[in-house]
Amino acid sequence: MRKKYVITGVAMAAVVAGGGVYYAAGGPPFGKDGTISADQVCSDFGSADAAAEQLNKLLPASESYSVDSRKNLRAQTRDGFTSSCFISGDGKQVLSLVSELRNAESLDEWVDHVSVGTDYLPKEETRKFGPGDHGLVSRKAASILVPCVSEKQDPRMPRNLGVSLRLREGTRMEGGDAIRAAAQELVTAAAKQAHEKAKCDVPLELS
């Protein structure tokens, strides 16, 4: 019995040590190696294959993921547009993506709107991107504001399209620059998709 116990203990130590090396090397915790497939991805992200590739790098490790998307698309852009996608891992919301038409506002006003009362876009780690620095990205979020409804289409109320992505439970990815690059790619693709679905008449200048 004693000999059997020693062998089992050594084997267990090897498994634990091996798991520690695997996890330290970037692998997910045991039992947390679920993936999100292209057919699960919300249409809000545009290309499902490209989005799934980035999401599987960015989302926190989970056994499984579920997706909930909601839309309010009306016949005319001036009447309003909202679209949202929520991804949960093991029953807990881990990512949100919201696109909505907003009354035309200055960039500073919009930055205050997406930043106020949260720690998703802390000044010390937030970077600007896109034409006119209308995009903001950190290790926890990415947001972008693009012109949508011109005064020609609606003289009473020109509007912008705001798109915001938030990582609500962190990420499996390491390195601030890598996280920001993946989040920026996702929110830029979502902005292109929302611009088309909202029937914006102002040309989109995103690359």
mmCIF file of C-alpha atoms in Angstrom:
data_model
loop_
_atom_site.group_PDB
_atom_site.id
_atom_site.type_symbol
_atom_site.label_atom_id
_atom_site.label_comp_id
_atom_site.label_asym_id
_atom_site.label_seq_id
_atom_site.Cartn_x
_atom_site.Cartn_y
_atom_site.Cartn_z
ATOM 1 C CA MET A 1 0.000 0.000 0.000
ATOM 2 C CA ARG A 2 2.752 2.386 0.890
ATOM 3 C CA LYS A 3 4.515 1.807 -2.411
ATOM 4 C CA LYS A 4 1.304 2.373 -4.336
ATOM 5 C CA TYR A 5 0.677 5.614 -2.478
ATOM 6 C CA VAL A 6 4.142 6.938 -3.304
ATOM 7 C CA ILE A 7 3.774 6.185 -7.004
ATOM 8 C CA THR A 8 0.354 7.858 -7.095
ATOM 9 C CA GLY A 9 1.710 10.902 -5.317
ATOM 10 C CA VAL A 10 4.581 11.242 -7.771
ATOM 11 C CA ALA A 11 2.245 10.831 -10.715
ATOM 12 C CA MET A 12 -0.089 13.432 -9.312
ATOM 13 C CA ALA A 13 2.814 15.824 -8.729
ATOM 14 C CA ALA A 14 3.868 15.365 -12.335
ATOM 15 C CA VAL A 15 0.357 16.121 -13.572
ATOM 16 C CA VAL A 16 0.102 19.221 -11.414
ATOM 17 C CA ALA A 17 3.553 20.408 -12.463
ATOM 18 C CA GLY A 18 2.768 19.729 -16.107
ATOM 19 C CA GLY A 19 -0.487 21.617 -15.821
ATOM 20 C CA GLY A 20 1.297 24.558 -14.228
ATOM 21 C CA VAL A 21 3.774 24.709 -17.108
ATOM 22 C CA TYR A 22 0.957 24.450 -19.669
ATOM 23 C CA TYR A 23 -1.064 27.203 -18.016
ATOM 24 C CA ALA A 24 1.983 29.424 -17.586
ATOM 25 C CA ALA A 25 2.713 28.952 -21.286
ATOM 26 C CA GLY A 26 -0.654 30.439 -22.164
ATOM 27 C CA GLY A 27 -2.931 27.422 -22.204
ATOM 28 C CA PRO A 28 -6.371 27.665 -20.600
ATOM 29 C CA PRO A 29 -7.037 26.129 -17.165
ATOM 30 C CA PHE A 30 -8.003 22.445 -17.240
ATOM 31 C CA GLY A 31 -11.632 22.057 -18.321
ATOM 32 C CA LYS A 32 -11.715 25.638 -19.637
ATOM 33 C CA ASP A 33 -10.807 25.061 -23.271
ATOM 34 C CA GLY A 34 -14.127 25.853 -24.947
ATOM 35 C CA THR A 35 -14.222 27.816 -28.197
ATOM 36 C CA ILE A 36 -16.768 29.977 -29.964
ATOM 37 C CA SER A 37 -17.529 28.887 -33.519
ATOM 38 C CA ALA A 38 -18.201 31.069 -36.548
ATOM 39 C CA ASP A 39 -21.835 29.989 -36.661
ATOM 40 C CA GLN A 40 -22.319 31.295 -33.116
ATOM 41 C CA VAL A 41 -20.914 34.756 -33.829
ATOM 42 C CA CYS A 42 -23.365 37.668 -34.010
ATOM 43 C CA SER A 43 -23.796 39.229 -37.441
ATOM 44 C CA ASP A 44 -22.851 42.528 -35.748
ATOM 45 C CA PHE A 45 -19.178 41.584 -36.144
ATOM 46 C CA GLY A 46 -19.305 41.269 -39.934
ATOM 47 C CA SER A 47 -17.174 38.347 -41.097
ATOM 48 C CA ALA A 48 -18.011 35.466 -38.754
ATOM 49 C CA ASP A 49 -14.772 33.587 -39.431
ATOM 50 C CA ALA A 50 -12.571 36.621 -38.761
ATOM 51 C CA ALA A 51 -14.543 37.510 -35.624
ATOM 52 C CA ALA A 52 -14.404 33.962 -34.238
ATOM 53 C CA GLU A 53 -10.626 33.917 -34.693
ATOM 54 C CA GLN A 54 -10.202 37.124 -32.675
ATOM 55 C CA LEU A 55 -12.796 36.184 -30.057
ATOM 56 C CA ASN A 56 -11.110 32.852 -29.341
ATOM 57 C CA LYS A 57 -7.917 34.758 -28.597
ATOM 58 C CA LEU A 58 -9.597 37.456 -26.549
ATOM 59 C CA LEU A 59 -12.427 35.913 -24.522
ATOM 60 C CA PRO A 60 -11.603 34.617 -21.039
ATOM 61 C CA ALA A 61 -11.239 30.836 -20.853
ATOM 62 C CA SER A 62 -14.559 29.008 -20.367
ATOM 63 C CA GLU A 63 -15.953 25.516 -20.872
ATOM 64 C CA SER A 64 -18.591 26.861 -23.261
ATOM 65 C CA TYR A 65 -19.966 30.104 -24.678
ATOM 66 C CA SER A 66 -23.450 31.328 -25.520
ATOM 67 C CA VAL A 67 -24.512 34.323 -27.606
ATOM 68 C CA ASP A 68 -27.492 36.663 -27.373
ATOM 69 C CA SER A 69 -28.083 39.296 -30.060
ATOM 70 C CA ARG A 70 -30.787 41.957 -30.173
ATOM 71 C CA LYS A 71 -31.679 44.438 -32.885
ATOM 72 C CA ASN A 72 -33.981 47.376 -33.469
ATOM 73 C CA LEU A 73 -33.701 48.207 -37.152
ATOM 74 C CA ARG A 74 -36.321 50.573 -38.534
ATOM 75 C CA ALA A 75 -37.064 51.441 -42.128
ATOM 76 C CA GLN A 76 -35.450 54.875 -41.994
ATOM 77 C CA THR A 77 -32.140 55.697 -40.357
ATOM 78 C CA ARG A 78 -33.526 58.893 -38.840
ATOM 79 C CA ASP A 79 -36.049 56.788 -36.885
ATOM 80 C CA GLY A 80 -33.307 55.026 -34.974
ATOM 81 C CA PHE A 81 -30.979 52.095 -34.941
ATOM 82 C CA THR A 82 -29.658 49.941 -32.113
ATOM 83 C CA SER A 83 -27.977 46.579 -32.244
ATOM 84 C CA SER A 84 -26.310 44.587 -29.498
ATOM 85 C CA CYS A 85 -24.491 41.316 -28.969
ATOM 86 C CA PHE A 86 -23.750 39.697 -25.612
ATOM 87 C CA ILE A 87 -21.426 36.726 -25.178
ATOM 88 C CA SER A 88 -21.467 34.651 -22.001
ATOM 89 C CA GLY A 89 -18.913 32.117 -20.815
ATOM 90 C CA ASP A 90 -20.168 29.446 -18.412
ATOM 91 C CA GLY A 91 -23.284 31.507 -17.749
ATOM 92 C CA LYS A 92 -21.478 34.781 -16.987
ATOM 93 C CA GLN A 93 -21.480 37.695 -19.427
ATOM 94 C CA VAL A 94 -17.911 38.186 -20.668
ATOM 95 C CA LEU A 95 -18.326 40.539 -23.640
ATOM 96 C CA SER A 96 -20.833 43.127 -24.793
ATOM 97 C CA LEU A 97 -21.062 44.937 -28.127
ATOM 98 C CA VAL A 98 -23.537 47.787 -28.561
ATOM 99 C CA SER A 99 -24.109 49.922 -31.668
ATOM 100 C CA GLU A 100 -26.487 52.855 -31.553
ATOM 101 C CA LEU A 101 -27.392 56.056 -33.348
ATOM 102 C CA ARG A 102 -26.670 59.154 -31.303
ATOM 103 C CA ASN A 103 -27.450 62.816 -31.787
ATOM 104 C CA ALA A 104 -24.482 64.594 -33.360
ATOM 105 C CA GLU A 105 -22.049 65.583 -30.633
ATOM 106 C CA SER A 106 -18.446 66.624 -30.264
ATOM 107 C CA LEU A 107 -15.752 64.001 -29.848
ATOM 108 C CA ASP A 108 -15.116 65.188 -26.288
ATOM 109 C CA GLU A 109 -18.791 64.803 -25.390
ATOM 110 C CA TRP A 110 -18.833 61.291 -26.774
ATOM 111 C CA VAL A 111 -15.647 60.334 -24.932
ATOM 112 C CA ASP A 112 -17.260 61.526 -21.707
ATOM 113 C CA HIS A 113 -20.337 59.410 -22.500
ATOM 114 C CA VAL A 114 -18.453 56.132 -23.065
ATOM 115 C CA SER A 115 -15.980 56.698 -20.234
ATOM 116 C CA VAL A 116 -18.029 58.200 -17.420
ATOM 117 C CA GLY A 117 -18.614 56.039 -14.353
ATOM 118 C CA THR A 118 -16.552 53.077 -15.601
ATOM 119 C CA ASP A 119 -12.970 51.858 -15.511
ATOM 120 C CA TYR A 120 -13.107 50.372 -19.010
ATOM 121 C CA LEU A 121 -11.204 53.248 -20.644
ATOM 122 C CA PRO A 122 -8.713 54.488 -18.033
ATOM 123 C CA LYS A 123 -6.661 57.395 -19.348
ATOM 124 C CA GLU A 124 -3.302 55.836 -18.515
ATOM 125 C CA GLU A 125 -3.783 52.850 -20.833
ATOM 126 C CA THR A 126 -6.258 54.090 -23.443
ATOM 127 C CA ARG A 127 -5.033 54.683 -27.001
ATOM 128 C CA LYS A 128 -6.701 56.590 -29.847
ATOM 129 C CA PHE A 129 -7.146 55.205 -33.350
ATOM 130 C CA GLY A 130 -9.010 55.769 -36.600
ATOM 131 C CA PRO A 131 -9.681 58.890 -38.664
ATOM 132 C CA GLY A 132 -9.684 61.963 -36.452
ATOM 133 C CA ASP A 133 -8.853 59.862 -33.381
ATOM 134 C CA HIS A 134 -12.521 58.883 -33.152
ATOM 135 C CA GLY A 135 -11.611 55.458 -31.754
ATOM 136 C CA LEU A 136 -10.554 54.605 -28.214
ATOM 137 C CA VAL A 137 -9.122 51.280 -27.093
ATOM 138 C CA SER A 138 -7.770 49.857 -23.833
ATOM 139 C CA ARG A 139 -7.199 46.379 -22.399
ATOM 140 C CA LYS A 140 -10.843 46.310 -21.302
ATOM 141 C CA ALA A 141 -12.796 48.041 -24.067
ATOM 142 C CA ALA A 142 -12.874 49.567 -27.526
ATOM 143 C CA SER A 143 -15.240 52.268 -28.754
ATOM 144 C CA ILE A 144 -15.566 54.207 -31.981
ATOM 145 C CA LEU A 145 -17.727 57.089 -33.193
ATOM 146 C CA VAL A 146 -18.456 57.551 -36.900
ATOM 147 C CA PRO A 147 -20.695 60.077 -38.717
ATOM 148 C CA CYS A 148 -23.861 58.451 -40.032
ATOM 149 C CA VAL A 149 -26.856 60.682 -40.813
ATOM 150 C CA SER A 150 -25.964 63.930 -42.605
ATOM 151 C CA GLU A 151 -27.836 67.223 -42.467
ATOM 152 C CA LYS A 152 -28.835 66.512 -46.081
ATOM 153 C CA GLN A 153 -30.711 63.376 -45.035
ATOM 154 C CA ASP A 154 -32.131 64.893 -41.866
ATOM 155 C CA PRO A 155 -31.700 68.699 -41.531
ATOM 156 C CA ARG A 156 -33.285 68.597 -38.076
ATOM 157 C CA MET A 157 -30.994 66.054 -36.500
ATOM 158 C CA PRO A 158 -27.717 64.803 -38.005
ATOM 159 C CA ARG A 159 -26.498 61.750 -36.128
ATOM 160 C CA ASN A 160 -23.410 59.754 -35.343
ATOM 161 C CA LEU A 161 -23.074 56.022 -34.887
ATOM 162 C CA GLY A 162 -21.408 54.913 -31.661
ATOM 163 C CA VAL A 163 -20.068 51.363 -31.322
ATOM 164 C CA SER A 164 -18.718 50.077 -28.001
ATOM 165 C CA LEU A 165 -17.180 46.728 -27.054
ATOM 166 C CA ARG A 166 -16.460 45.796 -23.443
ATOM 167 C CA LEU A 167 -14.558 42.857 -21.982
ATOM 168 C CA ARG A 168 -16.469 42.390 -18.756
ATOM 169 C CA GLU A 169 -14.424 39.569 -17.230
ATOM 170 C CA GLY A 170 -10.948 40.197 -18.564
ATOM 171 C CA THR A 171 -9.245 38.180 -21.285
ATOM 172 C CA ARG A 172 -7.091 35.075 -21.758
ATOM 173 C CA MET A 173 -4.686 37.077 -23.928
ATOM 174 C CA GLU A 174 -1.535 38.591 -22.450
ATOM 175 C CA GLY A 175 0.145 41.857 -23.418
ATOM 176 C CA GLY A 176 -1.614 45.199 -23.578
ATOM 177 C CA ASP A 177 -0.721 45.871 -27.226
ATOM 178 C CA ALA A 178 -2.024 42.474 -28.379
ATOM 179 C CA ILE A 179 -5.276 42.915 -26.451
ATOM 180 C CA ARG A 180 -5.814 46.401 -27.840
ATOM 181 C CA ALA A 181 -5.092 45.222 -31.406
ATOM 182 C CA ALA A 182 -7.667 42.408 -31.193
ATOM 183 C CA ALA A 183 -10.306 44.636 -29.581
ATOM 184 C CA GLN A 184 -9.696 47.362 -32.166
ATOM 185 C CA GLU A 185 -10.085 44.884 -35.028
ATOM 186 C CA LEU A 186 -13.395 43.624 -33.635
ATOM 187 C CA VAL A 187 -14.915 47.060 -32.965
ATOM 188 C CA THR A 188 -13.793 48.392 -36.371
ATOM 189 C CA ALA A 189 -15.450 45.457 -38.144
ATOM 190 C CA ALA A 190 -18.585 46.023 -36.056
ATOM 191 C CA ALA A 191 -18.636 49.715 -36.974
ATOM 192 C CA LYS A 192 -18.480 48.851 -40.686
ATOM 193 C CA GLN A 193 -21.350 46.390 -40.287
ATOM 194 C CA ALA A 194 -23.476 48.828 -38.261
ATOM 195 C CA HIS A 195 -22.815 51.645 -40.753
ATOM 196 C CA GLU A 196 -24.273 49.484 -43.512
ATOM 197 C CA LYS A 197 -27.228 48.178 -41.508
ATOM 198 C CA ALA A 198 -28.162 51.648 -40.234
ATOM 199 C CA LYS A 199 -28.263 52.920 -43.845
ATOM 200 C CA CYS A 200 -25.874 55.760 -43.095
ATOM 201 C CA ASP A 201 -25.461 58.263 -45.908
ATOM 202 C CA VAL A 202 -22.149 59.727 -44.701
ATOM 203 C CA PRO A 203 -19.291 57.783 -46.350
ATOM 204 C CA LEU A 204 -17.341 55.564 -43.967
ATOM 205 C CA GLU A 205 -13.631 56.422 -43.729
ATOM 206 C CA LEU A 206 -12.415 53.437 -41.712
ATOM 207 C CA SER A 207 -9.638 51.394 -43.314
#
